[in-house]
Amino acid sequence: MTLQFTLPSFYDLSATCHAHGWRYLAPFNWDESRGAISFALLVNGRAVDVFACRHRACLSAQVRSGSKLRESEKLYVRHCIKRALDLETDTTALLVLANSIDKRLARLVKNGAGRMLRSPTAWEDAAKTLFTTNCSWSLTEKMAQSACSRGFAPVSPAGRFPFPAPATLAALTEARLKKRLSMGYRAGYLRRLAAAFSPKGRLHGVDLTRLGQLSAQTLLASLAGFGPYATNHMMLLSGYYREIPVDTMVTSYLKQMHRVRDVRKLIDKKYKAWGDYRWWGLTLEKMHQRVYG
């Protein structure tokens, strides 16, 4: 079936998918030549394929399933696509703020910047955030690819594997997770995280985007394995952009661009005017540098 979505103002699929590195992680696949994103999605224990691209003034998503989807399942697929492609975020406030700070960056927002590719579910975002902690990006990619494989999830009609359900990983031993996903010490954290997102877990059904910034941050910081970086990274994926997750890439960029040693002091000073959009202040600056030099 084909699903159609009305695009919000100032939306661009490519800009959304290029805001950060999630497009490189399984089960996502970004097709640069077609400007399209595809991924496998788990729906009531079945794997379906989603292929989305812009079609005139709408976003068109082709959904392929091995059997007919019920109406409730179609609604779930629509919800997952809207979440993943950030179709419900309003960038008006960001545009107004950017226009008052740097009109060059405001033009980027007008052209579609200001949204980010997310996973279809908060569980998948949280697990992948854990995959990014204290390791190289290549290892993060390896962990995501290993999770989206036979034995963890069913295969889709196109031969892909979606990210596994939390209950599937919660049922495995720490040793098994460590071996299959090359996770090292993170295996224990992932197992506890999966249990929290499983039915009867304390995060099952929790909508972080509706909790409010302080409540969401407090909840995330209480998770095993979620220090300041992972907490702030997951906050971004939940729609809260006030804090900038400081990793080696952010540190390297700021030291190179601004010739400073104290990165955190620079962040507090340089991006203070961006308020609740500090991360976008930094990200838009990086985007402008990448495009215009």
XYZ file of N, CA and C in Angstrom, residues 1-243:
729
model
N 0.843 -1.191 0.000
C 0.000 0.000 0.000
C 0.877 1.238 0.000
N 0.292 2.358 -0.403
C 1.001 3.636 -0.408
C 0.314 4.596 0.544
N 1.076 5.183 1.447
C 0.564 6.165 2.399
C 1.054 7.544 2.003
N 0.180 8.525 2.101
C 0.525 9.911 1.770
C 0.509 10.759 3.037
N 1.496 11.640 3.159
C 1.599 12.519 4.318
C 1.738 13.965 3.856
N 0.936 14.849 4.425
C 1.067 16.273 4.134
C 2.316 16.797 4.828
N 3.150 17.487 4.103
C 4.401 17.975 4.673
C 4.184 19.273 5.447
N 4.847 19.428 6.589
C 4.778 20.692 7.316
C 5.573 21.765 6.577
N 5.422 22.992 6.966
C 6.155 24.091 6.335
C 7.665 23.898 6.508
N 8.413 24.278 5.478
C 9.882 24.252 5.507
C 10.420 22.838 5.763
N 9.833 21.853 5.105
C 10.298 20.478 5.294
C 11.116 20.020 4.103
N 12.219 19.340 4.398
C 13.045 18.745 3.357
C 13.529 17.388 3.859
N 13.224 16.328 3.125
C 13.572 14.974 3.566
C 15.075 14.776 3.654
N 15.802 15.282 2.665
C 17.255 15.110 2.675
C 17.883 15.824 3.864
N 17.460 17.054 4.137
C 17.997 17.802 5.280
C 17.687 17.075 6.580
N 16.494 16.513 6.684
C 16.103 15.764 7.876
C 16.991 14.545 8.070
N 17.245 13.827 7.002
C 18.039 12.604 7.088
C 19.532 12.876 7.258
N 19.964 14.095 6.945
C 21.383 14.434 7.068
C 21.709 15.238 8.323
N 20.725 15.438 9.201
C 20.975 16.236 10.404
C 21.960 15.551 11.347
N 21.964 14.219 11.330
C 22.947 13.468 12.123
C 23.119 12.094 11.474
N 23.790 11.186 12.153
C 24.238 9.962 11.474
C 23.311 8.774 11.478
N 22.090 8.925 11.929
C 21.191 7.754 12.024
C 20.952 7.069 10.688
N 21.035 7.808 9.589
C 20.770 7.205 8.271
C 21.775 6.107 7.932
N 22.917 6.101 8.609
C 23.934 5.089 8.343
C 23.703 3.809 9.145
N 22.765 3.825 10.076
C 22.570 2.679 10.955
C 21.413 1.803 10.489
N 21.641 0.484 10.465
C 20.578 -0.461 10.117
C 19.410 -0.275 11.094
N 18.180 -0.412 10.592
C 17.817 -0.878 9.256
C 17.619 0.222 8.220
N 18.077 1.454 8.501
C 17.910 2.543 7.545
C 18.815 2.364 6.330
N 18.325 2.844 5.190
C 19.133 2.923 3.978
C 18.748 4.196 3.225
N 19.696 5.107 3.104
C 19.456 6.367 2.405
C 19.936 6.244 0.963
N 19.054 6.552 0.031
C 19.380 6.499 -1.399
C 19.606 7.930 -1.877
N 20.865 8.309 -2.006
C 21.202 9.693 -2.373
C 20.685 10.045 -3.756
N 20.784 9.126 -4.700
C 20.382 9.421 -6.077
C 18.884 9.682 -6.202
N 18.098 9.041 -5.362
C 16.644 9.195 -5.423
C 16.097 10.094 -4.328
N 16.949 10.472 -3.398
C 16.474 11.292 -2.289
C 15.421 10.557 -1.486
N 15.675 9.283 -1.200
C 14.672 8.442 -0.546
C 15.282 7.687 0.622
N 14.451 7.407 1.619
C 14.878 6.639 2.782
C 14.030 5.366 2.859
N 14.651 4.255 3.173
C 13.914 3.008 3.336
C 14.370 2.323 4.612
N 13.482 1.529 5.175
C 13.817 0.784 6.387
C 12.789 -0.318 6.617
N 13.163 -1.290 7.414
C 12.258 -2.360 7.813
C 11.665 -1.998 9.165
N 10.427 -2.415 9.369
C 9.691 -2.046 10.576
C 8.997 -3.283 11.138
N 9.036 -3.427 12.449
C 8.401 -4.556 13.104
C 6.969 -4.183 13.480
N 6.005 -4.948 12.974
C 4.585 -4.682 13.223
C 3.924 -5.962 13.723
N 3.623 -5.997 15.024
C 2.982 -7.184 15.611
C 3.707 -8.479 15.255
N 5.013 -8.450 15.363
C 5.799 -9.651 15.122
C 6.123 -9.933 13.674
N 5.638 -9.083 12.751
C 5.946 -9.236 11.327
C 6.838 -8.089 10.873
N 7.653 -8.350 9.870
C 8.531 -7.319 9.327
C 7.926 -6.757 8.042
N 7.820 -5.438 7.958
C 7.337 -4.789 6.746
C 8.413 -3.836 6.242
N 8.360 -3.541 4.958
C 9.304 -2.608 4.340
C 8.638 -1.265 4.130
N 9.393 -0.199 4.372
C 8.917 1.164 4.133
C 9.908 1.852 3.201
N 9.388 2.452 2.133
C 10.209 3.216 1.193
C 9.552 4.580 1.062
N 10.236 5.635 1.499
C 9.629 6.968 1.531
C 10.433 7.977 0.716
N 9.724 8.808 -0.005
C 10.355 9.886 -0.762
C 9.341 11.008 -0.933
N 9.831 12.150 -1.330
C 8.928 13.275 -1.564
C 8.252 13.109 -2.918
N 6.951 13.390 -2.932
C 6.191 13.329 -4.170
C 5.369 14.606 -4.257
N 5.908 15.588 -5.023
C 5.288 16.908 -5.129
C 5.198 17.544 -3.747
N 3.993 17.912 -3.328
C 3.848 18.608 -2.047
C 3.657 17.653 -0.876
N 3.740 16.352 -1.137
C 3.505 15.345 -0.097
C 4.715 14.442 0.070
N 4.695 13.695 1.154
C 5.657 12.621 1.318
C 4.906 11.326 1.063
N 5.436 10.518 0.184
C 4.804 9.257 -0.192
C 5.608 8.102 0.379
N 4.918 7.193 1.048
C 5.586 6.034 1.642
C 4.948 4.753 1.141
N 5.732 3.956 0.436
C 5.257 2.644 0.003
C 5.545 1.640 1.116
N 4.530 0.885 1.484
C 4.645 -0.090 2.561
C 4.372 -1.478 1.999
N 5.294 -2.380 2.200
C 5.159 -3.738 1.667
C 5.153 -4.739 2.813
N 4.113 -5.562 2.834
C 3.971 -6.559 3.886
C 3.678 -7.916 3.273
N 4.072 -8.964 3.977
C 3.820 -10.308 3.478
C 2.366 -10.709 3.572
N 1.596 -10.001 4.382
C 0.162 -10.254 4.506
C -0.544 -8.924 4.748
N -1.841 -8.919 4.540
C -2.607 -7.688 4.652
C -2.579 -7.140 6.076
N -2.358 -5.828 6.195
C -2.327 -5.196 7.504
C -3.731 -4.812 7.946
N -3.996 -5.018 9.243
C -5.266 -4.561 9.805
C -5.247 -3.040 9.945
N -6.394 -2.439 10.153
C -6.488 -0.976 10.254
C -5.638 -0.447 11.405
N -5.661 -1.152 12.526
C -4.850 -0.721 13.671
C -3.365 -0.780 13.347
N -2.979 -1.760 12.538
C -1.577 -1.886 12.140
C -1.188 -0.790 11.154
N -2.105 -0.428 10.274
C -1.849 0.678 9.353
C -1.642 1.977 10.119
N -2.455 2.188 11.147
C -2.310 3.388 11.981
C -0.957 3.392 12.683
N -0.524 2.217 13.137
C 0.776 2.111 13.805
C 1.903 2.426 12.821
N 1.805 1.907 11.603
C 2.825 2.178 10.582
C 2.876 3.674 10.286
N 1.719 4.317 10.151
C 1.677 5.762 9.919
C 2.366 6.515 11.057
N 2.068 6.103 12.276
C 2.681 6.740 13.441
C 4.210 6.606 13.409
N 4.688 5.403 13.091
C 6.136 5.152 13.060
C 6.824 5.973 11.977
N 6.193 6.099 10.819
C 6.775 6.885 9.730
C 6.829 8.355 10.114
N 5.760 8.854 10.695
C 5.725 10.259 11.117
C 6.788 10.545 12.169
N 6.999 9.589 13.074
C 8.029 9.781 14.095
C 9.420 9.742 13.478
N 9.662 8.721 12.662
C 10.993 8.544 12.089
C 11.405 9.725 11.218
N 10.481 10.232 10.424
C 10.805 11.305 9.480
C 10.482 12.688 10.023
N 10.170 12.748 11.316
C 9.987 14.023 12.024
C 8.949 14.916 11.331
N 7.812 14.347 10.996
C 6.797 15.059 10.226
C 5.869 15.926 11.075
N 6.031 15.874 12.398
C 5.146 16.659 13.247
C 5.857 17.790 13.974
N 7.120 17.992 13.685
C 7.870 19.076 14.314
C 7.634 20.385 13.571
N 7.307 21.424 14.323
C 7.103 22.770 13.777
C 8.394 23.565 13.985
N 8.997 24.026 12.918
C 10.270 24.746 13.033
C 10.106 26.267 13.009
N 8.875 26.747 13.169
C 8.631 28.191 13.115
C 9.423 28.938 14.178
N 9.387 28.449 15.417
C 10.097 29.123 16.507
C 11.607 29.124 16.254
N 12.128 28.027 15.731
C 13.554 27.955 15.399
C 13.886 28.949 14.301
N 13.032 29.071 13.318
C 13.263 30.011 12.219
C 13.304 31.443 12.725
N 12.366 31.805 13.569
C 12.335 33.165 14.131
C 13.601 33.438 14.931
N 14.006 32.469 15.743
C 15.211 32.632 16.566
C 16.456 32.742 15.689
N 16.578 31.855 14.714
C 17.737 31.875 13.820
C 17.810 33.192 13.058
N 16.675 33.710 12.664
C 16.636 34.973 11.919
C 17.139 36.136 12.766
N 16.943 36.035 14.078
C 17.400 37.107 14.978
C 18.879 36.984 15.327
N 19.446 35.791 15.115
C 20.847 35.553 15.470
C 21.759 35.583 14.258
N 21.383 34.887 13.196
C 22.219 34.800 12.002
C 21.327 34.457 10.810
N 21.106 35.423 9.944
C 20.191 35.227 8.814
C 20.689 34.150 7.852
N 21.986 33.890 7.831
C 22.511 32.817 6.988
C 21.993 31.461 7.461
N 21.918 31.297 8.785
C 21.423 30.043 9.345
C 19.904 29.949 9.208
N 19.245 31.108 9.254
C 17.792 31.121 9.061
C 17.432 30.613 7.666
N 18.266 30.915 6.684
C 18.001 30.432 5.324
C 18.041 28.909 5.264
N 18.920 28.313 6.068
C 18.975 26.851 6.113
C 17.667 26.275 6.650
N 17.112 26.928 7.671
C 15.846 26.464 8.236
C 14.732 26.611 7.205
N 14.718 27.731 6.481
C 13.716 27.930 5.427
C 13.830 26.856 4.354
N 15.043 26.364 4.151
C 15.271 25.336 3.124
C 15.076 23.906 3.647
N 14.679 23.784 4.908
C 14.335 22.455 5.403
C 15.106 21.935 6.593
N 16.140 22.639 7.047
C 16.872 22.201 8.237
C 15.997 22.447 9.475
N 16.301 21.743 10.537
C 15.555 21.938 11.771
C 14.824 20.700 12.253
N 14.929 19.627 11.474
C 14.337 18.350 11.874
C 15.397 17.260 11.740
N 15.158 16.121 12.390
C 16.164 15.072 12.366
C 15.527 13.697 12.214
N 16.215 12.835 11.478
C 15.782 11.447 11.332
C 15.851 10.757 12.684
N 14.772 10.097 13.043
C 14.728 9.330 14.281
C 14.348 7.886 13.951
N 14.423 7.035 14.928
C 13.962 5.663 14.732
C 12.440 5.645 14.800
N 11.819 4.590 14.299
C 10.361 4.499 14.378
C 9.831 4.461 15.803
N 10.680 4.017 16.752
C 10.251 3.922 18.152
C 11.310 4.520 19.079
N 10.856 4.958 20.256
C 11.781 5.481 21.257
C 12.723 4.380 21.741
N 12.235 3.144 21.801
C 13.070 2.020 22.204
C 14.279 1.885 21.286
N 14.047 1.929 19.987
C 15.151 1.784 19.048
C 16.129 2.949 19.170
N 15.608 4.156 19.359
C 16.482 5.318 19.552
C 17.340 5.159 20.802
N 16.730 4.680 21.883
C 17.460 4.526 23.145
C 18.554 3.473 23.012
N 18.219 2.344 22.358
C 19.215 1.278 22.179
C 20.364 1.763 21.309
N 20.062 2.456 20.230
C 21.122 2.948 19.344
C 21.951 4.027 20.013
N 21.324 4.815 20.881
C 22.089 5.791 21.660
C 23.105 5.075 22.530
N 22.691 3.974 23.147
C 23.620 3.174 23.942
C 24.749 2.630 23.062
N 24.423 2.306 21.818
C 25.440 1.810 20.876
C 26.516 2.860 20.569
N 26.207 4.130 20.767
C 27.166 5.189 20.418
C 28.119 5.545 21.560
N 27.888 4.996 22.746
C 28.669 5.432 23.902
C 30.055 4.803 23.943
N 31.050 5.648 24.135
C 32.432 5.213 24.359
C 32.965 4.240 23.324
N 32.716 4.532 22.046
C 33.258 3.658 21.005
C 33.324 4.398 19.680
N 33.954 3.775 18.706
C 34.056 4.356 17.375
C 32.726 4.247 16.643
N 32.540 5.088 15.619
C 31.312 5.031 14.836
C 31.203 3.700 14.092
N 32.315 3.166 13.656
C 32.285 1.888 12.940
C 31.757 0.770 13.841
N 32.084 0.817 15.136
C 31.561 -0.187 16.063
C 30.069 0.035 16.286
N 29.636 1.298 16.340
C 28.207 1.602 16.456
C 27.444 1.006 15.279
N 27.980 1.188 14.070
C 27.353 0.626 12.879
C 27.298 -0.902 12.957
N 28.358 -1.506 13.454
C 28.423 -2.960 13.561
C 27.373 -3.484 14.540
N 27.209 -2.798 15.670
C 26.223 -3.222 16.666
C 24.807 -3.132 16.105
N 24.511 -2.030 15.397
C 23.176 -1.862 14.817
C 22.911 -2.928 13.756
N 23.912 -3.193 12.923
C 23.762 -4.206 11.882
C 23.568 -5.594 12.484
N 24.274 -5.872 13.561
C 24.146 -7.183 14.210
C 22.775 -7.356 14.842
N 22.233 -6.271 15.379
C 20.901 -6.332 15.991
C 19.830 -6.580 14.940
N 20.008 -5.974 13.776
C 19.030 -6.123 12.686
C 19.428 -7.316 11.814
N 19.312 -8.494 12.373
C 19.756 -9.689 11.657
C 18.914 -10.893 12.052
N 19.093 -11.980 11.325
C 18.355 -13.214 11.575
C 18.626 -13.709 13.001
N 17.581 -14.166 13.635
C 17.717 -14.642 14.999
C 17.194 -13.646 16.002
N 17.174 -12.364 15.602
C 16.642 -11.319 16.469
C 15.292 -10.811 15.987
N 15.041 -10.877 14.687
C 13.800 -10.346 14.131
C 13.445 -11.114 12.859
N 12.180 -11.112 12.456
C 11.767 -11.777 11.215
C 12.244 -11.008 9.992
N 12.306 -11.660 8.863
C 12.767 -11.025 7.632
C 11.590 -10.365 6.918
N 11.850 -9.233 6.278
C 10.815 -8.506 5.555
C 10.687 -9.059 4.137
N 9.643 -8.659 3.389
C 9.507 -9.118 2.000
C 10.717 -8.779 1.136
N 11.419 -7.689 1.465
C 12.592 -7.291 0.690
C 13.877 -7.929 1.200
N 13.761 -8.804 2.198
C 14.937 -9.490 2.714
C 15.692 -8.716 3.774
N 15.037 -7.759 4.420
C 15.680 -6.960 5.459
C 15.174 -7.391 6.836
N 15.903 -6.964 7.857
C 15.515 -7.272 9.227
C 15.302 -5.971 9.995
N 14.155 -5.813 10.633
C 13.924 -4.617 11.439
C 14.670 -4.699 12.762
N 14.679 -3.593 13.487
C 15.276 -3.617 14.817
C 14.405 -4.504 15.696
N 15.013 -5.366 16.523
C 14.226 -6.325 17.301
C 13.379 -5.677 18.390
N 12.360 -6.384 18.812
C 11.498 -5.922 19.893
C 12.267 -5.947 21.206
N 11.956 -5.060 22.138
C 12.694 -5.047 23.404
C 12.580 -6.362 24.171
N 11.403 -6.988 24.131
C 11.230 -8.248 24.859
C 12.159 -9.337 24.329
N 12.468 -9.281 23.031
C 13.366 -10.276 22.432
C 14.756 -10.186 23.035
N 15.261 -8.967 23.172
C 16.610 -8.790 23.726
C 16.620 -8.958 25.238
N 15.526 -8.579 25.897
C 15.460 -8.723 27.353
C 15.489 -10.194 27.763
N 15.030 -11.066 26.872
C 14.973 -12.498 27.178
C 16.324 -13.194 27.028
N 17.298 -12.515 26.432
C 18.616 -13.119 26.208
C 19.544 -12.845 27.378
N 20.524 -13.688 27.557
C 21.497 -13.476 28.622
C 22.474 -12.370 28.228
N 23.106 -11.818 29.222
C 24.106 -10.783 28.967
C 25.249 -11.336 28.117
N 25.645 -12.563 28.390
C 26.733 -13.191 27.628
C 26.354 -13.352 26.164
N 25.112 -13.730 25.918
C 24.632 -13.906 24.546
C 24.626 -12.578 23.803
N 24.135 -11.547 24.455
C 24.109 -10.223 23.829
C 25.530 -9.731 23.540
N 26.393 -9.962 24.484
C 27.778 -9.511 24.323
C 28.429 -10.184 23.117
N 28.169 -11.470 22.957
C 28.774 -12.214 21.861
C 28.152 -11.861 20.515
N 26.823 -11.823 20.443
C 26.133 -11.602 19.178
C 26.225 -10.162 18.677
N 26.269 -9.199 19.590
C 26.237 -7.788 19.187
C 27.568 -7.070 19.349
N 28.597 -7.766 19.788
C 29.921 -7.147 19.998
C 29.809 -5.918 20.890
N 29.043 -6.057 21.986
C 28.713 -4.903 22.813
C 29.631 -4.674 24.000
N 30.408 -5.680 24.367
C 31.243 -5.507 25.537
C 30.417 -5.213 26.776
N 30.876 -4.264 27.587
C 30.208 -3.949 28.851
C 28.791 -3.418 28.662
N 28.446 -2.952 27.462
C 27.117 -2.381 27.218
C 26.015 -3.433 27.234
N 26.380 -4.703 27.110
C 25.380 -5.768 27.018
C 24.440 -5.774 28.222
N 24.990 -5.609 29.404
C 24.157 -5.579 30.606
C 23.216 -4.389 30.610
N 23.728 -3.247 30.181
C 22.888 -2.051 30.102
C 21.760 -2.236 29.084
N 22.087 -2.850 27.938
C 21.073 -3.046 26.898
C 19.982 -3.983 27.398
N 20.364 -5.020 28.107
C 19.373 -5.981 28.605
C 18.415 -5.299 29.582
N 18.934 -4.460 30.426
C 18.086 -3.740 31.388
C 17.238 -2.694 30.682
N 17.793 -2.075 29.657
C 17.033 -1.096 28.881
C 15.884 -1.782 28.146
N 16.176 -2.938 27.562
C 15.148 -3.695 26.847
C 14.026 -4.102 27.793
N 14.367 -4.510 29.013
C 13.357 -4.890 29.996
C 12.478 -3.698 30.360
N 13.079 -2.510 30.431
C 12.322 -1.305 30.780
C 11.317 -0.938 29.695
N 11.659 -1.219 28.426
C 10.762 -0.899 27.318
C 9.786 -2.044 27.008
N 10.011 -3.216 27.593
C 9.126 -4.353 27.350
C 7.783 -4.146 28.052
N 6.747 -4.897 27.645
C 5.471 -4.823 28.358
C 5.691 -5.030 29.861
N 5.061 -4.195 30.669
C 5.184 -4.169 32.131
C 6.448 -3.453 32.598
N 7.337 -3.050 31.649
C 8.506 -2.268 32.011
C 8.121 -0.824 32.267
N 8.948 -0.101 32.995
C 8.571 1.260 33.391
C 8.585 2.259 32.243
N 9.201 1.900 31.111
C 9.219 2.807 29.961
C 8.247 2.375 28.867
N 7.571 1.265 29.083
C 6.631 0.790 28.057
C 5.483 1.787 27.902
N 5.312 2.280 26.685
C 4.224 3.206 26.404
C 4.469 4.633 26.836
N 5.629 4.925 27.414
C 5.936 6.289 27.859
C 6.305 7.149 26.660
N 5.666 8.296 26.518
C 5.962 9.230 25.431
C 6.849 10.344 25.971
N 8.141 10.239 25.721
C 9.097 11.213 26.257
C 8.846 12.622 25.725
N 8.278 12.704 24.527
C 8.041 14.025 23.934
C 6.956 14.790 24.680
N 6.147 14.084 25.459
C 5.049 14.736 26.185
C 5.314 14.873 27.681
N 6.434 14.357 28.146
C 6.732 14.404 29.579
C 7.120 15.796 30.055
N 7.707 16.568 29.152
C 8.297 17.832 29.569
C 9.792 17.655 29.730
N 10.535 18.720 29.519
C 11.989 18.620 29.461
C 12.606 18.082 30.744
N 12.218 18.616 31.893
C 12.842 18.204 33.154
C 12.498 16.772 33.493
N 11.227 16.388 33.323
C 10.806 15.020 33.652
C 11.478 14.008 32.736
N 11.559 14.331 31.440
C 12.200 13.426 30.485
C 13.677 13.260 30.809
N 14.343 14.359 31.131
C 15.774 14.297 31.442
C 16.029 13.495 32.714
N 15.193 13.681 33.718
C 15.342 12.946 34.973
C 15.152 11.452 34.756
N 14.149 11.099 33.959
C 13.879 9.690 33.675
C 15.033 9.057 32.909
N 15.528 9.730 31.886
C 16.608 9.179 31.071
C 17.902 9.036 31.874
N 18.180 10.023 32.710
C 19.407 9.985 33.510
C 19.391 8.863 34.539
N 18.204 8.326 34.835
C 18.098 7.240 35.809
C 18.372 5.872 35.190
N 18.497 5.821 33.855
C 18.713 4.547 33.182
C 20.167 4.101 33.307
N 20.373 2.837 33.518
C 21.730 2.295 33.600
C 22.451 2.484 32.277
N 23.652 3.035 32.335
C 24.433 3.259 31.122
C 24.208 4.610 30.488
N 23.263 5.386 31.009
C 22.964 6.697 30.447
C 23.576 7.803 31.305
N 24.820 8.160 30.956
C 25.466 9.289 31.589
C 25.015 10.576 30.911
N 25.708 11.702 31.148
C 25.309 12.987 30.561
C 25.231 12.957 29.037
N 26.203 12.324 28.368
C 26.178 12.291 26.902
C 24.962 11.534 26.383
N 24.768 10.291 26.845
C 23.658 9.472 26.351
C 22.318 10.105 26.695
N 22.206 10.669 27.883
C 20.958 11.325 28.287
C 20.645 12.489 27.361
N 21.629 13.346 27.117
C 21.403 14.510 26.258
C 21.153 14.104 24.807
N 21.803 13.036 24.364
C 21.585 12.560 22.999
C 20.156 12.057 22.829
N 19.668 11.306 23.804
C 18.298 10.808 23.748
C 17.297 11.942 23.893
N 17.661 12.988 24.607
C 16.788 14.170 24.722
C 16.582 14.805 23.351
N 17.649 14.869 22.549
C 17.522 15.413 21.194
C 16.506 14.614 20.390
N 16.615 13.298 20.486
C 15.738 12.420 19.728
C 14.303 12.452 20.250
N 14.126 13.063 21.417
C 12.792 13.208 21.989
C 12.252 14.622 21.804
N 12.993 15.446 21.064
C 12.497 16.777 20.741
C 12.933 17.883 21.671
N 13.941 17.621 22.520
C 14.458 18.643 23.435
C 15.892 18.979 23.029
N 16.131 20.229 22.636
C 17.408 20.587 21.999
C 18.271 21.538 22.828
N 17.957 21.681 24.099
C 18.665 22.676 24.908
C 20.106 22.280 25.198
N 20.338 21.002 25.448
C 21.678 20.541 25.806
C 22.385 19.946 24.592
